[in-house]
XYZ file of C-alpha atoms in Angstrom:
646
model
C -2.890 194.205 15.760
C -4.090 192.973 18.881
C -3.046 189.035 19.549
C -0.553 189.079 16.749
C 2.850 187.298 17.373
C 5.885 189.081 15.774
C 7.112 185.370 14.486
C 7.700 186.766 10.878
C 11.079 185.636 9.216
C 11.120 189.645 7.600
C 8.124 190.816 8.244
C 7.854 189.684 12.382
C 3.928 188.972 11.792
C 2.405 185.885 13.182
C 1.353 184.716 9.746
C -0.500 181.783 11.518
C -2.805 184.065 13.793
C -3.617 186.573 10.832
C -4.643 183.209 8.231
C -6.805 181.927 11.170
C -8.375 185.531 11.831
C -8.850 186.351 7.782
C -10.097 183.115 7.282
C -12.541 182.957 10.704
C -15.529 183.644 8.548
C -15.214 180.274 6.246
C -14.188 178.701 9.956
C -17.752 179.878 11.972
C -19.832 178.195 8.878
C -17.862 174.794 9.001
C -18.749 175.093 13.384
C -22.029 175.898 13.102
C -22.983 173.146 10.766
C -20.931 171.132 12.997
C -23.218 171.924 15.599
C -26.540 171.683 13.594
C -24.662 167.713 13.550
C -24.195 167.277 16.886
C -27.434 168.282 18.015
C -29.350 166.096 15.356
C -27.234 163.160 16.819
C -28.139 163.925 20.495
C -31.749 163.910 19.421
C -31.013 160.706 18.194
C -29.919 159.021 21.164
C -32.554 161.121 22.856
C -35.390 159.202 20.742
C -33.300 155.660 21.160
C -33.483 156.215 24.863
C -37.632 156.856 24.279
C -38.092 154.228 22.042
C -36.328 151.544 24.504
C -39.086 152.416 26.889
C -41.773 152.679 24.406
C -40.846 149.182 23.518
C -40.961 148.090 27.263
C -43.968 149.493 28.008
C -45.637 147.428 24.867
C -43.693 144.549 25.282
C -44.542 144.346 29.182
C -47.442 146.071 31.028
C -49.485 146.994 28.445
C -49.445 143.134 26.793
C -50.435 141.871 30.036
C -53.223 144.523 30.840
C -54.516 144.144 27.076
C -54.889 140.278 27.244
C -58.130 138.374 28.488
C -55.977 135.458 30.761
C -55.269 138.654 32.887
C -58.496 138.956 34.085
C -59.196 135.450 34.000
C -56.666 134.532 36.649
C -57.621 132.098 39.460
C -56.361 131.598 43.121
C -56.024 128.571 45.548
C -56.536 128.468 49.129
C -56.883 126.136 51.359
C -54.322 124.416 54.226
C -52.666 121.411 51.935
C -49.914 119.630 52.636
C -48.018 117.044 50.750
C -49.357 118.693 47.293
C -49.140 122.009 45.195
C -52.396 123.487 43.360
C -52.669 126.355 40.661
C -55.083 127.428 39.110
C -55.393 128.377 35.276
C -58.190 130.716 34.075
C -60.628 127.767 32.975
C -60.425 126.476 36.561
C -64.000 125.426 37.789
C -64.482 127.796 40.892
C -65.838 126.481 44.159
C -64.728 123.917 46.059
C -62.151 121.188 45.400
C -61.413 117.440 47.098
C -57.772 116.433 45.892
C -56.151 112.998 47.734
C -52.075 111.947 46.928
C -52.547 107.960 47.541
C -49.154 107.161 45.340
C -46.039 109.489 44.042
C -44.123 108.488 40.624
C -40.372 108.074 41.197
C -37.744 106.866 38.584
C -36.398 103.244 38.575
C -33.210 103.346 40.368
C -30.233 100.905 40.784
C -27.116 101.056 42.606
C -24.769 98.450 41.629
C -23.448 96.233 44.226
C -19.399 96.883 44.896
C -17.032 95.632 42.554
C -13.986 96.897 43.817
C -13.842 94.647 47.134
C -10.882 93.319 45.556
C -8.001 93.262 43.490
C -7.247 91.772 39.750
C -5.175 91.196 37.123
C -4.672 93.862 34.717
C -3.673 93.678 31.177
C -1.634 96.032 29.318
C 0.151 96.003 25.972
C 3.453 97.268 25.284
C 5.351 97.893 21.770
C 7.511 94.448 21.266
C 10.635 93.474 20.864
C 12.956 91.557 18.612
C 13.039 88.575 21.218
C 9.647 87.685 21.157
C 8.013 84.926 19.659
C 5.511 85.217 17.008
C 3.344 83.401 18.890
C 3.188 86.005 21.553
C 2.707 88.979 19.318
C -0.853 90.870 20.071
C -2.153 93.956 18.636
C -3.059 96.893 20.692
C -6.611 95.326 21.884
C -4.574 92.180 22.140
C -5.439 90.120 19.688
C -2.900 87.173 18.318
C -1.377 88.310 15.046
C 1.949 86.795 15.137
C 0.513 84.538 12.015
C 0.076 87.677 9.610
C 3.854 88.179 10.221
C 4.343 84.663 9.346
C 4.089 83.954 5.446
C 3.754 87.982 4.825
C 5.058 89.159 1.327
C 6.033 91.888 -0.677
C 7.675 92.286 -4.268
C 11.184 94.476 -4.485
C 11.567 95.983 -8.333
C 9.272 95.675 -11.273
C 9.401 93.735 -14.527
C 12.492 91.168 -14.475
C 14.514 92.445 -12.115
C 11.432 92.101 -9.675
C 12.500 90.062 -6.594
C 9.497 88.381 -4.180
C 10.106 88.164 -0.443
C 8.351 86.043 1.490
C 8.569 85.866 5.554
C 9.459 81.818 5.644
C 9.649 81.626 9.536
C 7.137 79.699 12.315
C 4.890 80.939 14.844
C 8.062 79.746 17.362
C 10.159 81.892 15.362
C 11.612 85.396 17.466
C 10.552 88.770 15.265
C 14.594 88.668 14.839
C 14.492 85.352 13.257
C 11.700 87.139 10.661
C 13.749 89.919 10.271
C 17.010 88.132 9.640
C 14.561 85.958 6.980
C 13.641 89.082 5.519
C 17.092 90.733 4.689
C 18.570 87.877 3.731
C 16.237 88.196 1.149
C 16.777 91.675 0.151
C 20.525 91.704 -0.602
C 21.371 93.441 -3.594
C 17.780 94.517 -3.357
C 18.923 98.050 -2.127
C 15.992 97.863 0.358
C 16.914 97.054 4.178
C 13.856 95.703 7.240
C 14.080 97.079 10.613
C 12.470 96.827 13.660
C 11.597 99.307 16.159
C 8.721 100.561 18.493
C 6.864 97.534 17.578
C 6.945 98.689 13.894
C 8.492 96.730 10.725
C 9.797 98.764 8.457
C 11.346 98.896 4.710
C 13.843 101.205 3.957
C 15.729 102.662 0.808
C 19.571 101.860 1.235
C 20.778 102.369 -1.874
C 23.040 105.273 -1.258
C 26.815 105.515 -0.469
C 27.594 107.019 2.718
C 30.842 108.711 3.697
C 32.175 111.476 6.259
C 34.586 114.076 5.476
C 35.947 116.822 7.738
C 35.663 120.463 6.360
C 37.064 123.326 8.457
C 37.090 121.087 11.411
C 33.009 120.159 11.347
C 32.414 116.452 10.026
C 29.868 116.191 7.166
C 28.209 113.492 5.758
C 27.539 113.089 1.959
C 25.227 110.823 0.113
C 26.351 109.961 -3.097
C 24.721 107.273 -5.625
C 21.414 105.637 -4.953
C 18.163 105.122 -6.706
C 14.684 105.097 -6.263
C 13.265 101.415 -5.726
C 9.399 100.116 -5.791
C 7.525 97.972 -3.854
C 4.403 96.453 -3.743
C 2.222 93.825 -2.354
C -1.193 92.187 -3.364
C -2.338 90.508 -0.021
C -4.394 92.211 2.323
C -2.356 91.249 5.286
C 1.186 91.561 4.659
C 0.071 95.041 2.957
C -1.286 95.890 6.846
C 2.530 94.246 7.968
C 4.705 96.256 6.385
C 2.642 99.610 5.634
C 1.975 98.946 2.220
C -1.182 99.584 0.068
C -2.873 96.562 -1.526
C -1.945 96.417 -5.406
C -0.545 100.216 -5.538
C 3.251 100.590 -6.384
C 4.901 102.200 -3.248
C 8.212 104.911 -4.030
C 11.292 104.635 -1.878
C 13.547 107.511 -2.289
C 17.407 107.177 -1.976
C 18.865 109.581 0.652
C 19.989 112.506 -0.754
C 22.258 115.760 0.804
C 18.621 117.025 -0.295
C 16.185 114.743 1.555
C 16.235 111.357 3.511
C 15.683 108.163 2.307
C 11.653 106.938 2.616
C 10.459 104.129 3.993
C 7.285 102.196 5.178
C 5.960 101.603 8.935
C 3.928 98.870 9.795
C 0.268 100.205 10.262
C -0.830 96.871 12.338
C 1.875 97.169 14.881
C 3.026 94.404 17.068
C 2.613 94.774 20.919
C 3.483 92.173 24.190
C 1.001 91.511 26.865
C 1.752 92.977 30.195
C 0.017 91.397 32.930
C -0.030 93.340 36.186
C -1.491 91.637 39.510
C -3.037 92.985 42.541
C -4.946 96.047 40.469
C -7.680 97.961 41.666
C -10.850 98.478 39.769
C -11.180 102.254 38.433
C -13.180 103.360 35.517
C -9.658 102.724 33.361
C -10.554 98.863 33.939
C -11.233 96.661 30.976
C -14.431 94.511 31.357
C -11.948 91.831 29.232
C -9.890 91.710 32.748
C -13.134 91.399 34.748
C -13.770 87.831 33.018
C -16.114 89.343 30.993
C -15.481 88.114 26.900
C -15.231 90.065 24.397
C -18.134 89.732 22.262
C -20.380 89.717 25.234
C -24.138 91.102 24.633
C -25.188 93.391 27.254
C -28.923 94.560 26.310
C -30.034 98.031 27.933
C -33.517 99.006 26.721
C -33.595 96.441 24.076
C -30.230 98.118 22.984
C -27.637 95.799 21.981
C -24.162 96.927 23.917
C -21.159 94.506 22.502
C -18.274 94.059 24.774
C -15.040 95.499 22.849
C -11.832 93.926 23.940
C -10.599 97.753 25.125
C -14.011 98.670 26.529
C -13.464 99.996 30.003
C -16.569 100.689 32.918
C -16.245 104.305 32.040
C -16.681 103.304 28.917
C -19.704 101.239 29.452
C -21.469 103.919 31.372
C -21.332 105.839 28.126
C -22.448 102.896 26.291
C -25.205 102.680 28.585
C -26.089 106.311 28.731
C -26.338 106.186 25.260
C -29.668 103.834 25.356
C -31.559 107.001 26.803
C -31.230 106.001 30.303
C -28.664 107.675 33.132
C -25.542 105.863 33.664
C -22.783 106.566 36.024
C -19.492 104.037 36.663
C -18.265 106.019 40.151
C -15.134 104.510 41.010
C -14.375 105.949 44.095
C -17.765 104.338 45.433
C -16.844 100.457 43.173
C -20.076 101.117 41.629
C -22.464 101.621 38.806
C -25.537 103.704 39.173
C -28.221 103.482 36.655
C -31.563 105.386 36.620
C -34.251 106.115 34.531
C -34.707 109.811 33.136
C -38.263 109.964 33.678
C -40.320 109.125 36.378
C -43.104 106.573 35.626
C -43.433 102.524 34.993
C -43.504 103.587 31.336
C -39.807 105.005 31.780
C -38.675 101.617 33.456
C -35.801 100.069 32.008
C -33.778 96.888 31.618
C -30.549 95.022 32.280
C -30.017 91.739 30.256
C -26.761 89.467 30.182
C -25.452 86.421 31.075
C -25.287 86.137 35.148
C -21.818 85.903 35.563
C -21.758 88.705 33.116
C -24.090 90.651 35.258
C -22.274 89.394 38.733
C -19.049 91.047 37.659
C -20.662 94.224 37.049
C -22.249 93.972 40.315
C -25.501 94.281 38.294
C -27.167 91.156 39.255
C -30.254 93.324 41.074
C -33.664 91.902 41.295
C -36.599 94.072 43.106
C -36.503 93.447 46.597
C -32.332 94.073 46.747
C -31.141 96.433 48.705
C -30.107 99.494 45.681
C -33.005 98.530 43.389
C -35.851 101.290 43.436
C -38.494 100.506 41.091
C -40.545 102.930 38.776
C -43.642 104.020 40.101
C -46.582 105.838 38.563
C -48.222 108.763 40.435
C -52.047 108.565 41.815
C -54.470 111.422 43.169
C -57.879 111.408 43.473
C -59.972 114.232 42.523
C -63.041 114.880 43.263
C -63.603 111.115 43.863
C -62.128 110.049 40.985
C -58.841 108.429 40.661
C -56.221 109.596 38.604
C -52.759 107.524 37.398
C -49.753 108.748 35.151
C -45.859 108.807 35.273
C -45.321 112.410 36.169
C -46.807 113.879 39.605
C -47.786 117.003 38.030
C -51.284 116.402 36.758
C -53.173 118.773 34.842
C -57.041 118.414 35.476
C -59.872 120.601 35.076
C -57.785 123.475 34.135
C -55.477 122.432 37.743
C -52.394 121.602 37.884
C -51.678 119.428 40.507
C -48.491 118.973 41.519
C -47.873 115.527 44.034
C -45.448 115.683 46.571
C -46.455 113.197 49.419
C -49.221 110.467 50.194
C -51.561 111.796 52.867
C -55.021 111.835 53.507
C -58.579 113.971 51.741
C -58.227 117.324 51.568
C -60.484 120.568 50.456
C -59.565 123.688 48.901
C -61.177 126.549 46.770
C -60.723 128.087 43.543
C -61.769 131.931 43.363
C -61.026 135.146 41.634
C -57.565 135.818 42.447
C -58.465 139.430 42.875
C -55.422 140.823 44.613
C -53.100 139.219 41.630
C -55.142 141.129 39.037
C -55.669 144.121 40.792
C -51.585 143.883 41.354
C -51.299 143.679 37.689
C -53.634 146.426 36.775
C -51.532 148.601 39.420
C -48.692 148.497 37.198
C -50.353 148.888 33.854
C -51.207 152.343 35.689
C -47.730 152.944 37.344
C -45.655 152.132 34.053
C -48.435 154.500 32.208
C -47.321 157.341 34.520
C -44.057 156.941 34.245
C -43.943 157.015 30.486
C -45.904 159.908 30.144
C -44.050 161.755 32.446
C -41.226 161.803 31.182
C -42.423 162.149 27.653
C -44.677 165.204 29.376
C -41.227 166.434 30.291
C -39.441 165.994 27.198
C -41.660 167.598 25.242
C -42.616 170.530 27.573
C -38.924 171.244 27.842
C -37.668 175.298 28.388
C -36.626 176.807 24.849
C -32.926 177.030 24.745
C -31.523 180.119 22.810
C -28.101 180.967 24.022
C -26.922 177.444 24.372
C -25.281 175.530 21.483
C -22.686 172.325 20.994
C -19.431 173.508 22.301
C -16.356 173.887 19.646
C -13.118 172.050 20.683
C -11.434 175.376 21.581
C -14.689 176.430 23.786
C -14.370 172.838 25.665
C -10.505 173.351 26.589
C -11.704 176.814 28.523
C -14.084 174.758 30.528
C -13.889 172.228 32.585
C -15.921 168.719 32.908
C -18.248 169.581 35.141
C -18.916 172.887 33.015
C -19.168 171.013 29.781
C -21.310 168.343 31.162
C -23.808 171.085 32.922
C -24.183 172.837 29.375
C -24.546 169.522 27.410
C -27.327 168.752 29.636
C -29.587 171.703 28.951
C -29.389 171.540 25.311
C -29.944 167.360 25.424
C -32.895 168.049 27.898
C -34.738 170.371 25.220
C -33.878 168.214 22.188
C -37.267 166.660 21.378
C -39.408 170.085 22.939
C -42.681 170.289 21.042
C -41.807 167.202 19.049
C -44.740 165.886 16.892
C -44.155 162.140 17.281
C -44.702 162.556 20.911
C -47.656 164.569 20.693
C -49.025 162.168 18.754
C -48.641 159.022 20.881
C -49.697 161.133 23.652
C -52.898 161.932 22.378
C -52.970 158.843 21.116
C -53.009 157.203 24.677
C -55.076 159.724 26.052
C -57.768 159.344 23.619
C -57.891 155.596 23.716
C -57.433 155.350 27.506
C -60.565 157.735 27.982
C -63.086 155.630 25.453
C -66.053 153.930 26.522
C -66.848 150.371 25.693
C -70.234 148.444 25.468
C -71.256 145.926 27.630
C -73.852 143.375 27.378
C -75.782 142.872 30.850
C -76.961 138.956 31.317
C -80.149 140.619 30.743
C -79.686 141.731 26.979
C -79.315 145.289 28.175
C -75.998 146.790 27.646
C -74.017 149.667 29.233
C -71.183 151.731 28.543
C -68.079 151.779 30.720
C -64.894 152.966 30.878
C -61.598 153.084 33.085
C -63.541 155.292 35.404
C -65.946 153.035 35.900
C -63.865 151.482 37.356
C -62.123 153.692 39.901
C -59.175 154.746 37.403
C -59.222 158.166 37.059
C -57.265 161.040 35.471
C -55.693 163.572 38.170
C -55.261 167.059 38.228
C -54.966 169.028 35.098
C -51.074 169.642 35.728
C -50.027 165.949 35.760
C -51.185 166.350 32.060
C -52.895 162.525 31.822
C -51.645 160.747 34.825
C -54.061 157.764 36.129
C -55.278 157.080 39.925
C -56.672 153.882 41.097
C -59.160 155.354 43.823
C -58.252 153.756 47.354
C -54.887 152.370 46.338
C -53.211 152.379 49.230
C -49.330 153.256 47.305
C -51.570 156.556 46.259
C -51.392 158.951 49.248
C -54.096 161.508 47.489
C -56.388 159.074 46.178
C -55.839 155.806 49.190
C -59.061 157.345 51.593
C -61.037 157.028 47.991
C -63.499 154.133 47.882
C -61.729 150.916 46.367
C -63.732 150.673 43.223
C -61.364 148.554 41.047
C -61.198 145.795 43.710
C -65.004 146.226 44.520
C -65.382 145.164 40.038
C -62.761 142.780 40.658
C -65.313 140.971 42.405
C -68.754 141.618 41.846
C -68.783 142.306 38.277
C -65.243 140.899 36.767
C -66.709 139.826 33.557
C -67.578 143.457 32.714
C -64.018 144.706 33.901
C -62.376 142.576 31.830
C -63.938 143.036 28.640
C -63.530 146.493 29.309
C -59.848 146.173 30.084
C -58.965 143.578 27.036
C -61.269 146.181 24.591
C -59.130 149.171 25.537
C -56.063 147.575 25.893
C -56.306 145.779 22.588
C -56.812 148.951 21.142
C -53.777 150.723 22.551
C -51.469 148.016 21.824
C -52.843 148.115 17.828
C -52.468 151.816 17.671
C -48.693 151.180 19.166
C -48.067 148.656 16.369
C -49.193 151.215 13.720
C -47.217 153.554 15.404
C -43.972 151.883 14.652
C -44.274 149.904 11.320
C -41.270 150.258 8.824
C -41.918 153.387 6.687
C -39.634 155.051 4.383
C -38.481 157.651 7.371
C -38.247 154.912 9.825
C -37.477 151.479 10.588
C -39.475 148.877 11.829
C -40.212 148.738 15.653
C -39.338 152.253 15.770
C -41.936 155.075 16.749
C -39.554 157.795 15.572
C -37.790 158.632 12.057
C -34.424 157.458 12.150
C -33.830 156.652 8.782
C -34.427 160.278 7.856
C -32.283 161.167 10.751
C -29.386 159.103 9.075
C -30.128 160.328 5.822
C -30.014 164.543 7.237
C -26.512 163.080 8.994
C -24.910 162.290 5.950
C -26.161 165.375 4.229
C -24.442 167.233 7.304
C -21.371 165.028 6.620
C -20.979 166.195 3.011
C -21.471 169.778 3.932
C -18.858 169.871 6.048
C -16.639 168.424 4.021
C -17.680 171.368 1.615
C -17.376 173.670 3.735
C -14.214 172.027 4.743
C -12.275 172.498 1.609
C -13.449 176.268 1.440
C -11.551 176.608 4.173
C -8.482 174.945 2.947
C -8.420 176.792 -0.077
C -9.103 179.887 1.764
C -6.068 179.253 4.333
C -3.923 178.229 1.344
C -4.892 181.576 -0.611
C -3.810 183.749 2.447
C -0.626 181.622 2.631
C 0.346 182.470 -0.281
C -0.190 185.850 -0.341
C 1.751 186.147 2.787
C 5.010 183.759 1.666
C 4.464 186.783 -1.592
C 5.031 189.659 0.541
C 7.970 187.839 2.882
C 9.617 187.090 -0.486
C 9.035 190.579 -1.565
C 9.973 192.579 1.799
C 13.361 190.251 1.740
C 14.518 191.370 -1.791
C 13.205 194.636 -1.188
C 15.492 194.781 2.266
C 18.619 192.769 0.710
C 18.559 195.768 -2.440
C 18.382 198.202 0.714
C 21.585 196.827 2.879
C 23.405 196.828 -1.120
C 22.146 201.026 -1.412
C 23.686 201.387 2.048
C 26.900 199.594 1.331
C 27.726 201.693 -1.881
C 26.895 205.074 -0.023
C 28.859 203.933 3.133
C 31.900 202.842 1.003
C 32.566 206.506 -0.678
């Protein structure tokens, strides 16, 4: 047999090559409704492709050519300087007078310097044993030596409860307090200690002793007990890391765990004073002389001076009233402006003077770095006009102030060129689309060509795969209904007529053609020409009809325009509302296309299992006949022996 491999263990027959070739039959059914798949996807993505510029036309060209404003559109001209001027569609045509006497600007301030020279800079630094009391600060420097002094906390509960009170002075060290403290505690099984600026309790009530074991010391724990604390003052609950009235747990050390304790949640820190520093955004107002407690009001906003409140940090502060607020500390100032333009966006800077002197705010108008708010002014048409912004919309203008200068004219008209741009590529994005829709659905029948099998792709290469891919995907949607439809559609709609009433009462029917759009030759199946557009080699030596409308009769044109377009755009959203075949925004059925997917999905795996079953029948058959060929060849070789050994 032609192909076969003698790979048999008896027999020499490619077993694998004869199950393929008995079984080909099941094989060719699971391919070919593997291909039926593959094509039904392609026409898929071939509709998702169509769809996406379905969508853009509707979305884009045809929204604009459909809508009135289109047609409504005004242009400026006129030589101005020192001012803009568009033109909506209710803009008054003729001409215009338009004077800029006054521009808005934003209040302004830069801050005088405050950096011209050095001070003294305060710091705070976790404290030490040697230090007085009377020294101790927290970290925003505050004196709280005194909540140290008198502090107290109970040891034990019931009668074996033991009080401890701190009985030291303010000119007491924190190692006079401590020593108070544990002399107190003995027997206690609690211990104080000192450390990083935190006081802290701790359970000693274990035994501690080292032993050496294989030549590595150990420590062991033995004994010890659990011991409670508590407190029911505010202040020495802060001292010693306590909470107010709630029993607090130390545990003994244990091989198992380590003995708790408390940390002081106040802390105790030293002042740090450091002389000849440079202002930077770090600096605290506190070390500018400023107190804490100090009112600064921005806006009306109350800002209160913190002890650790820094410039930086009073730019945010100050930001935070709604107006801009910079502290730049290479420049040793503060720069404060208004967000808006306008009087009504003017702001304010109250405080104290000296206050205001140290933040080199002290401004007044006049100084050098103050630029007050200003409103804008024009005058149009002889009449003047005042608000904060210097864009001013008047008259369906929008005047936009730049610079003061003297009385100027210009004239609003028909911006014909804009709209007759715009109507240009309603017409060039309608050719396009129907092009290639003409093409897709026009496409050659395709016979001899169908999706490739794996084995067919590995005799070809990319460029040979790609090629035949390309003819099948380019016939995919050939004769498809859908597009028939929307063409026609189009066509029909594109070609009505619409009725016009004259100023007269009398009314007449027009159409795109009226207009100089007109359909071409047969063969471009639909296409539209604009007669004399110059982009349109066959049609540019045509008479210019559209822009000839544009001018002379544009209220016709565009009620003509907006009519048909309207109607186009309706019979689009028709066209793709959510139906049980298809989803919404989507002119094709792709929800039956899923559904025929699946149902290809679960015929293959039908099919699939044939197959298996098929391949595991011929299997067997053939592991049967090796089984029977080698007994039949093993009682052979036994015949031979006995008639070679007489």
């Amino acid at each position: 047999m032609a192909g076969v491999r003698m790979t048999g263990l008896v027999s020499g027959l490619d077993t694998e090559s004869l199950v393929a070739q008995l079984s080909d039959a099941h094989k060719i059914k699971v391919n070919n409704v593997q291909k039926q798949k593959t094509k039904l996807e392609w026409k898929k993505e071939a509709w998702a492709s169509l769809n996406t510029k379905l969508m853009d036309f509707y979305k884009g060209s045809l929204s604009t050519f459909k809508s009135i404003s289109t047609y409504n559109a005004k242009a400026i001209t006129g030589d101005l300087s020192g001012v803009k001027i568009t033109a909506g569609a209710n803009a008054a045509i003729g001409t215009h007078k338009v004077q800029v006497t006054q521009t808005a600007s934003s209040q302004m301030w830069t801050g005088k310097k405050v950096n011209k020279s050095t001070y003294t800079a305060t710091s705070y630094e976790n404290a030490d044993t040697n230090m007085k009391l009377s020294d101790l600060k927290d970290s925003a420097g505050h004196d709280i030596g005194a909540s140290l002094s008198g502090a107290s906390f109970t040891v034990g509960t019931g009668e074996n409860a033991k009080e401890v009170i701190v009985s030291v002075g303010m000119d007491a060290t924190v190692q006079d307090a401590l020593d108070n403290i544990n002399s107190q505690l003995v027997g206690t099984g609690v211990e104080a200690t000192f450390k990083d600026g935190k006081l802290a309790l701790s359970n000693v009530t274990s035994t501690e002793t080292k032993e050496t074991v294989d030549g590595k010391e150990t420590t062991k724990y033995e004994g010890g007990e659990s011991v409670v604390i508590t407190t029911d003052d505010e202040l020495s609950a802060k001292v010693f890391g306590l909470k107010q009235n709630e029993e607090v747990t130390l545990k003994a050390k244990s091989e198992d765990e380590k003995a708790s304790g408390t940390a002081s949640t106040e802390g105790f820190y030293k002042k740090v004073e450091t002389t000849g520093s440079s202002v930077t955004g770090a600096t605290k107002l506190t070390d500018l002389g400023i107190a804490e407690g100090t009112v600064i009001k921005v806006n009306g906003k109350d800002i209160t001076v913190s002890a650790t409140m820094t410039m930086s940090g009073l730019a945010k502060e100050m930001a935070g009233t709604g107006i801009n607020a910079n502290y730049d500390e290479k420049q040793g100032r503060f720069y404060l402006s208004s967000k808006a333009s306008g009087v009504e966006n003017a702001f304010t800077v109250e405080a104290d003077d000296a206050t205001l002197a140290a933040l080199g705010l002290d401004l007044k108008e006049g100084d050098e770095g103050y630029i007050a708010a200003q409103d804008a002014k024009v005058i149009y048409n002889g009449v003047e006009y005042t608000q904060s912004s210097n864009s001013f919309a008047i008259n369906g203008l929008t005047i936009d102030a730049t610079e003061v200068g003297k009385e100027q004219s210009f004239n609003v008209n028909n911006d014909v060129d804009g709209v007759y741009d715009k109507i240009k590529e309603f017409v060039k994005s309608y050719n396009s689309l129907i092009e290639e829709m003409n093409t897709l659905y026009s496409a050659e029948r395709v016979k001899d060509y169908e999706p490739l099998t794996d084995e067919e792709k590995e005799a070809m290469s990319d460029d040979q795969i790609e090629k035949w891919e390309g003819i099948i995907k380019k016939s995919l949607l050939r004769k498809d209904d859908t597009i028939s439809s929307l063409l026609s559609t189009m066509r029909t709609v594109l070609n009505k007529q619409v009725s016009v009433t004259n100023a007269d009462g009398t009314t007449t029917n027009y159409a795109l053609a009226s207009f100089g759009i007109e359909t071409g030759i047969y063969s471009e199946k639909g296409k539209l020409h604009i007669l004399g557009n110059p982009d349109d080699a066959d049609y540019a030596d045509k008479a210019d009809k559209l822009k000839a409308a544009l001018a002379s009769n544009p209220d016709a044109l565009a009620k003509t325009f907006n009519e048909i377009g309207t109607e186009l755009y309706s019979r689009f959203q028709t066209a793709m509302k959510s139906t049980e075949m298809s989803s919404a925004l989507t002119f094709y059925n792709d929800k039956q296309i899923d559904d025929e997917l699946e149902e290809f999905d679960e015929r293959i795996g039908t099919l699939e299992d044939k197959l298996l079953k098929e391949e595991d029948k011929y299997y067997k058959q053939f592991a049967a006949m090796e089984a029977a060929m080698a007994k039949l060849q093993s009682q052979q070789s036994y015949v031979a022996q006995l008639f070679g050994g007489q």
